[in-house]
Amino acid sequence: MTSAKTFPASAGPKFASIGSPYFGIMLAVMAVVLILSNIGASKGVALGPIVTDGGFFLFPLAYILGDVISEVYGFKVARKAIITTFALSVFASACYWIIIALPGFDDEFGASKQAALEGALGPVPQIVLASLVAFLAGQTINSWILVKMKARSGEKSLWVRIMSSSVAGEFVDTLIFCSIAASVIGITDFAMFANYVVVGFLYKTLVEFLFVPVTALVIGWIKRREPSYGAAAA
């Protein structure tokens, strides 16, 4: 059994190196979540008066993972995770383009499959562009604020820095993404756009707030099991 580590509440900021398997697992999950979110985001979703997209239930998980990575490994590692995740997302988008461009069968079944692929994956490149700009800005702000707050409070006030950084990051992310992706999803007037932005921001922030206890437990679990935690700089 791995022995638990404890950290003085008044200590300065501590971080871990990425030599253990935990970072790689979280990075892989973050990349898969973002790629699936990009596909789902190409579908507009109407839940009564609420306007959103098909990736709404997945995307907050990427930010939760971003919080864990920023808190445990620091800003430099979080920035690498963001860049790597988006490089994989761009690669996936390029693969969709190649798959659609390849000549298919000329029969009725082949034509229907081609139309389905174009309808489902065709808009994804613009969604990826929206995500690239939005997630890069939002996650960078989220990570930067969290790490800066940790530099002041050390191991104290984890919930406060998770929630504070999430509000700023999610607002920037949602505004940028909706501005670029709205036309692809089918949002054509300002009322729908405002609904999309406000609902998206409130939903993502609320989900992150609700999962703060779980995020804090995961962070604590990884900190106690990371052999290098406390030895790396931000």
Tab-separated table of C-alpha atoms in Angstrom:
chain	number	residue	atom	x	y	z
A	1	MET	CA	0.000	0.000	0.000
A	2	THR	CA	1.277	3.451	-0.909
A	3	SER	CA	1.865	5.613	2.111
A	4	ALA	CA	-0.041	8.869	2.196
A	5	LYS	CA	1.792	12.168	2.203
A	6	THR	CA	0.640	15.238	4.069
A	7	PHE	CA	1.368	18.853	3.169
A	8	PRO	CA	1.566	21.805	5.537
A	9	ALA	CA	-1.275	24.235	4.846
A	10	SER	CA	1.096	27.196	5.026
A	11	ALA	CA	3.731	25.765	2.695
A	12	GLY	CA	4.516	27.409	-0.632
A	13	PRO	CA	3.371	25.983	-3.970
A	14	LYS	CA	4.402	22.401	-4.706
A	15	PHE	CA	4.278	20.574	-8.035
A	16	ALA	CA	5.227	17.180	-9.451
A	17	SER	CA	7.269	16.146	-12.466
A	18	ILE	CA	5.615	14.108	-15.239
A	19	GLY	CA	7.649	10.932	-14.802
A	20	SER	CA	4.772	8.871	-13.364
A	21	PRO	CA	1.914	7.352	-15.419
A	22	TYR	CA	-0.794	9.642	-14.003
A	23	PHE	CA	-0.091	12.594	-16.280
A	24	GLY	CA	-0.097	10.433	-19.416
A	25	ILE	CA	-3.468	8.927	-18.524
A	26	MET	CA	-5.046	12.319	-17.893
A	27	LEU	CA	-3.569	13.744	-21.096
A	28	ALA	CA	-4.982	10.846	-23.132
A	29	VAL	CA	-8.442	11.259	-21.593
A	30	MET	CA	-8.364	15.031	-22.172
A	31	ALA	CA	-7.495	14.539	-25.846
A	32	VAL	CA	-10.253	11.969	-26.394
A	33	VAL	CA	-12.802	14.176	-24.619
A	34	LEU	CA	-11.896	17.181	-26.749
A	35	ILE	CA	-12.005	15.235	-30.036
A	36	LEU	CA	-15.418	13.771	-29.185
A	37	SER	CA	-16.630	17.205	-28.048
A	38	ASN	CA	-15.617	18.683	-31.399
A	39	ILE	CA	-17.692	16.066	-33.234
A	40	GLY	CA	-20.671	16.536	-30.923
A	41	ALA	CA	-20.451	20.322	-31.157
A	42	SER	CA	-21.326	20.187	-34.869
A	43	LYS	CA	-24.912	19.332	-33.873
A	44	GLY	CA	-27.154	22.053	-32.498
A	45	VAL	CA	-29.292	20.848	-29.598
A	46	ALA	CA	-32.542	22.408	-28.347
A	47	LEU	CA	-33.607	21.342	-24.851
A	48	GLY	CA	-36.843	23.289	-24.575
A	49	PRO	CA	-35.809	26.975	-24.517
A	50	ILE	CA	-32.150	26.082	-23.996
A	51	VAL	CA	-29.852	26.202	-27.048
A	52	THR	CA	-26.622	24.217	-26.847
A	53	ASP	CA	-24.652	21.640	-28.857
A	54	GLY	CA	-24.091	17.901	-28.797
A	55	GLY	CA	-20.795	18.161	-26.948
A	56	PHE	CA	-22.221	19.977	-23.914
A	57	PHE	CA	-22.040	16.962	-21.589
A	58	LEU	CA	-18.414	16.159	-22.417
A	59	PHE	CA	-16.551	19.456	-22.556
A	60	PRO	CA	-16.574	20.337	-18.821
A	61	LEU	CA	-14.575	17.162	-18.178
A	62	ALA	CA	-11.671	18.611	-20.182
A	63	TYR	CA	-11.600	21.647	-17.884
A	64	ILE	CA	-11.764	19.483	-14.769
A	65	LEU	CA	-8.761	17.531	-16.038
A	66	GLY	CA	-7.058	20.843	-16.794
A	67	ASP	CA	-7.578	21.904	-13.176
A	68	VAL	CA	-6.054	18.668	-11.900
A	69	ILE	CA	-3.026	18.939	-14.195
A	70	SER	CA	-2.462	22.623	-13.337
A	71	GLU	CA	-2.729	22.036	-9.590
A	72	VAL	CA	-0.499	18.958	-9.491
A	73	TYR	CA	2.040	19.647	-12.257
A	74	GLY	CA	2.085	23.425	-12.701
A	75	PHE	CA	1.558	25.902	-15.509
A	76	LYS	CA	4.342	24.753	-17.864
A	77	VAL	CA	3.092	21.163	-17.897
A	78	ALA	CA	-0.534	22.320	-18.265
A	79	ARG	CA	0.490	24.411	-21.278
A	80	LYS	CA	2.133	21.346	-22.844
A	81	ALA	CA	-1.048	19.367	-22.234
A	82	ILE	CA	-3.159	22.045	-23.947
A	83	ILE	CA	-0.869	22.197	-26.989
A	84	THR	CA	-0.634	18.395	-27.272
A	85	THR	CA	-4.395	17.986	-26.974
A	86	PHE	CA	-5.014	20.463	-29.741
A	87	ALA	CA	-2.351	19.002	-31.993
A	88	LEU	CA	-4.197	15.682	-31.738
A	89	SER	CA	-7.508	17.431	-32.371
A	90	VAL	CA	-6.133	19.077	-35.521
A	91	PHE	CA	-4.774	15.699	-36.636
A	92	ALA	CA	-8.218	14.141	-36.150
A	93	SER	CA	-9.797	16.937	-38.187
A	94	ALA	CA	-7.281	16.354	-40.999
A	95	CYS	CA	-8.167	12.661	-40.956
A	96	TYR	CA	-11.874	13.504	-41.307
A	97	TRP	CA	-11.075	15.692	-44.325
A	98	ILE	CA	-9.084	12.882	-45.986
A	99	ILE	CA	-11.805	10.312	-45.278
A	100	ILE	CA	-14.450	12.563	-46.838
A	101	ALA	CA	-12.245	13.357	-49.856
A	102	LEU	CA	-11.451	9.712	-50.657
A	103	PRO	CA	-13.529	8.339	-53.576
A	104	GLY	CA	-16.344	6.109	-52.365
A	105	PHE	CA	-18.629	3.545	-53.977
A	106	ASP	CA	-21.017	4.824	-56.662
A	107	ASP	CA	-24.041	2.837	-55.540
A	108	GLU	CA	-26.914	4.194	-53.449
A	109	PHE	CA	-25.453	2.883	-50.200
A	110	GLY	CA	-22.072	4.496	-50.906
A	111	ALA	CA	-23.711	7.824	-51.741
A	112	SER	CA	-25.759	7.777	-48.540
A	113	LYS	CA	-22.690	6.981	-46.453
A	114	GLN	CA	-20.762	9.819	-48.119
A	115	ALA	CA	-23.585	12.267	-47.423
A	116	ALA	CA	-23.741	11.116	-43.794
A	117	LEU	CA	-19.994	11.578	-43.339
A	118	GLU	CA	-20.072	15.029	-44.901
A	119	GLY	CA	-23.010	16.043	-42.742
A	120	ALA	CA	-21.519	14.721	-39.495
A	121	LEU	CA	-17.812	15.444	-39.950
A	122	GLY	CA	-17.765	18.139	-42.620
A	123	PRO	CA	-18.309	21.104	-40.254
A	124	VAL	CA	-15.754	19.795	-37.753
A	125	PRO	CA	-12.735	21.791	-39.080
A	126	GLN	CA	-14.465	25.087	-38.210
A	127	ILE	CA	-15.479	23.597	-34.852
A	128	VAL	CA	-11.839	22.626	-34.300
A	129	LEU	CA	-10.762	26.188	-35.139
A	130	ALA	CA	-13.299	27.533	-32.638
A	131	SER	CA	-12.121	25.055	-30.016
A	132	LEU	CA	-8.467	25.711	-30.772
A	133	VAL	CA	-8.727	29.449	-30.156
A	134	ALA	CA	-11.260	29.184	-27.321
A	135	PHE	CA	-9.743	26.284	-25.423
A	136	LEU	CA	-6.228	27.614	-25.806
A	137	ALA	CA	-7.256	30.998	-24.392
A	138	GLY	CA	-9.640	29.668	-21.763
A	139	GLN	CA	-7.449	26.866	-20.490
A	140	THR	CA	-4.372	29.087	-20.414
A	141	ILE	CA	-6.213	31.687	-18.334
A	142	ASN	CA	-7.696	28.969	-16.124
A	143	SER	CA	-4.307	27.368	-15.491
A	144	TRP	CA	-2.459	30.668	-15.043
A	145	ILE	CA	-4.937	31.980	-12.451
A	146	LEU	CA	-4.985	28.683	-10.545
A	147	VAL	CA	-1.179	28.485	-10.359
A	148	LYS	CA	-0.819	32.174	-9.442
A	149	MET	CA	-3.330	31.765	-6.629
A	150	LYS	CA	-1.492	28.657	-5.465
A	151	ALA	CA	1.744	30.652	-5.327
A	152	ARG	CA	0.070	32.914	-2.751
A	153	SER	CA	-1.835	30.343	-0.701
A	154	GLY	CA	0.293	27.199	-1.011
A	155	GLU	CA	-1.756	24.083	-0.329
A	156	LYS	CA	-4.581	26.100	1.252
A	157	SER	CA	-7.807	27.274	-0.436
A	158	LEU	CA	-7.899	24.623	-3.177
A	159	TRP	CA	-11.645	25.009	-3.702
A	160	VAL	CA	-11.357	28.785	-4.006
A	161	ARG	CA	-8.710	28.684	-6.723
A	162	ILE	CA	-10.496	25.933	-8.668
A	163	MET	CA	-13.752	27.884	-8.687
A	164	SER	CA	-12.159	31.293	-9.350
A	165	SER	CA	-10.024	30.085	-12.235
A	166	SER	CA	-12.959	28.154	-13.709
A	167	VAL	CA	-15.212	31.223	-13.913
A	168	ALA	CA	-12.606	33.233	-15.833
A	169	GLY	CA	-11.501	30.393	-18.091
A	170	GLU	CA	-14.998	29.177	-18.951
A	171	PHE	CA	-16.256	32.679	-19.775
A	172	VAL	CA	-13.412	33.382	-22.214
A	173	ASP	CA	-13.687	29.897	-23.704
A	174	THR	CA	-17.459	30.042	-24.189
A	175	LEU	CA	-17.515	33.523	-25.701
A	176	ILE	CA	-14.761	32.778	-28.233
A	177	PHE	CA	-16.090	29.343	-29.172
A	178	CYS	CA	-19.668	30.496	-29.656
A	179	SER	CA	-18.571	33.483	-31.752
A	180	ILE	CA	-16.704	31.269	-34.220
A	181	ALA	CA	-18.870	28.123	-34.209
A	182	ALA	CA	-22.389	29.591	-34.105
A	183	SER	CA	-22.884	29.723	-37.883
A	184	VAL	CA	-21.802	26.089	-38.332
A	185	ILE	CA	-24.148	24.866	-35.626
A	186	GLY	CA	-27.077	26.752	-37.172
A	187	ILE	CA	-27.401	29.761	-34.856
A	188	THR	CA	-28.389	32.695	-37.039
A	189	ASP	CA	-29.794	35.493	-34.837
A	190	PHE	CA	-28.529	37.409	-31.810
A	191	ALA	CA	-31.167	36.050	-29.416
A	192	MET	CA	-30.113	32.463	-30.113
A	193	PHE	CA	-26.456	33.472	-29.911
A	194	ALA	CA	-26.937	35.183	-26.534
A	195	ASN	CA	-28.842	32.139	-25.290
A	196	TYR	CA	-26.018	29.889	-26.504
A	197	VAL	CA	-23.304	31.946	-24.775
A	198	VAL	CA	-25.103	32.483	-21.479
A	199	VAL	CA	-26.418	28.933	-21.174
A	200	GLY	CA	-23.076	27.459	-22.203
A	201	PHE	CA	-21.145	29.527	-19.680
A	202	LEU	CA	-23.570	28.913	-16.812
A	203	TYR	CA	-23.828	25.209	-17.572
A	204	LYS	CA	-20.073	24.599	-17.822
A	205	THR	CA	-19.361	26.662	-14.713
A	206	LEU	CA	-22.129	24.963	-12.744
A	207	VAL	CA	-20.852	21.509	-13.689
A	208	GLU	CA	-17.340	22.444	-12.611
A	209	PHE	CA	-18.657	23.839	-9.330
A	210	LEU	CA	-20.687	20.692	-8.667
A	211	PHE	CA	-17.635	18.550	-9.352
A	212	VAL	CA	-15.265	20.622	-7.207
A	213	PRO	CA	-15.453	18.062	-4.342
A	214	VAL	CA	-14.616	15.246	-6.757
A	215	THR	CA	-11.875	17.311	-8.414
A	216	ALA	CA	-10.369	18.084	-4.994
A	217	LEU	CA	-10.454	14.400	-4.019
A	218	VAL	CA	-8.737	13.404	-7.282
A	219	ILE	CA	-6.110	16.114	-6.810
A	220	GLY	CA	-5.428	14.959	-3.261
A	221	TRP	CA	-5.262	11.316	-4.337
A	222	ILE	CA	-2.722	12.056	-7.084
A	223	LYS	CA	-0.651	14.352	-4.877
A	224	ARG	CA	-0.265	11.605	-2.259
A	225	ARG	CA	0.817	9.091	-4.874
A	226	GLU	CA	3.096	11.231	-7.024
A	227	PRO	CA	6.624	10.382	-5.814
A	228	SER	CA	7.997	13.698	-7.099
A	229	TYR	CA	5.258	15.981	-5.757
A	230	GLY	CA	6.932	18.950	-4.077
A	231	ALA	CA	10.163	18.616	-6.045
A	232	ALA	CA	9.240	20.389	-9.298
A	233	ALA	CA	8.808	24.079	-10.109
A	234	ALA	CA	5.804	25.608	-11.856
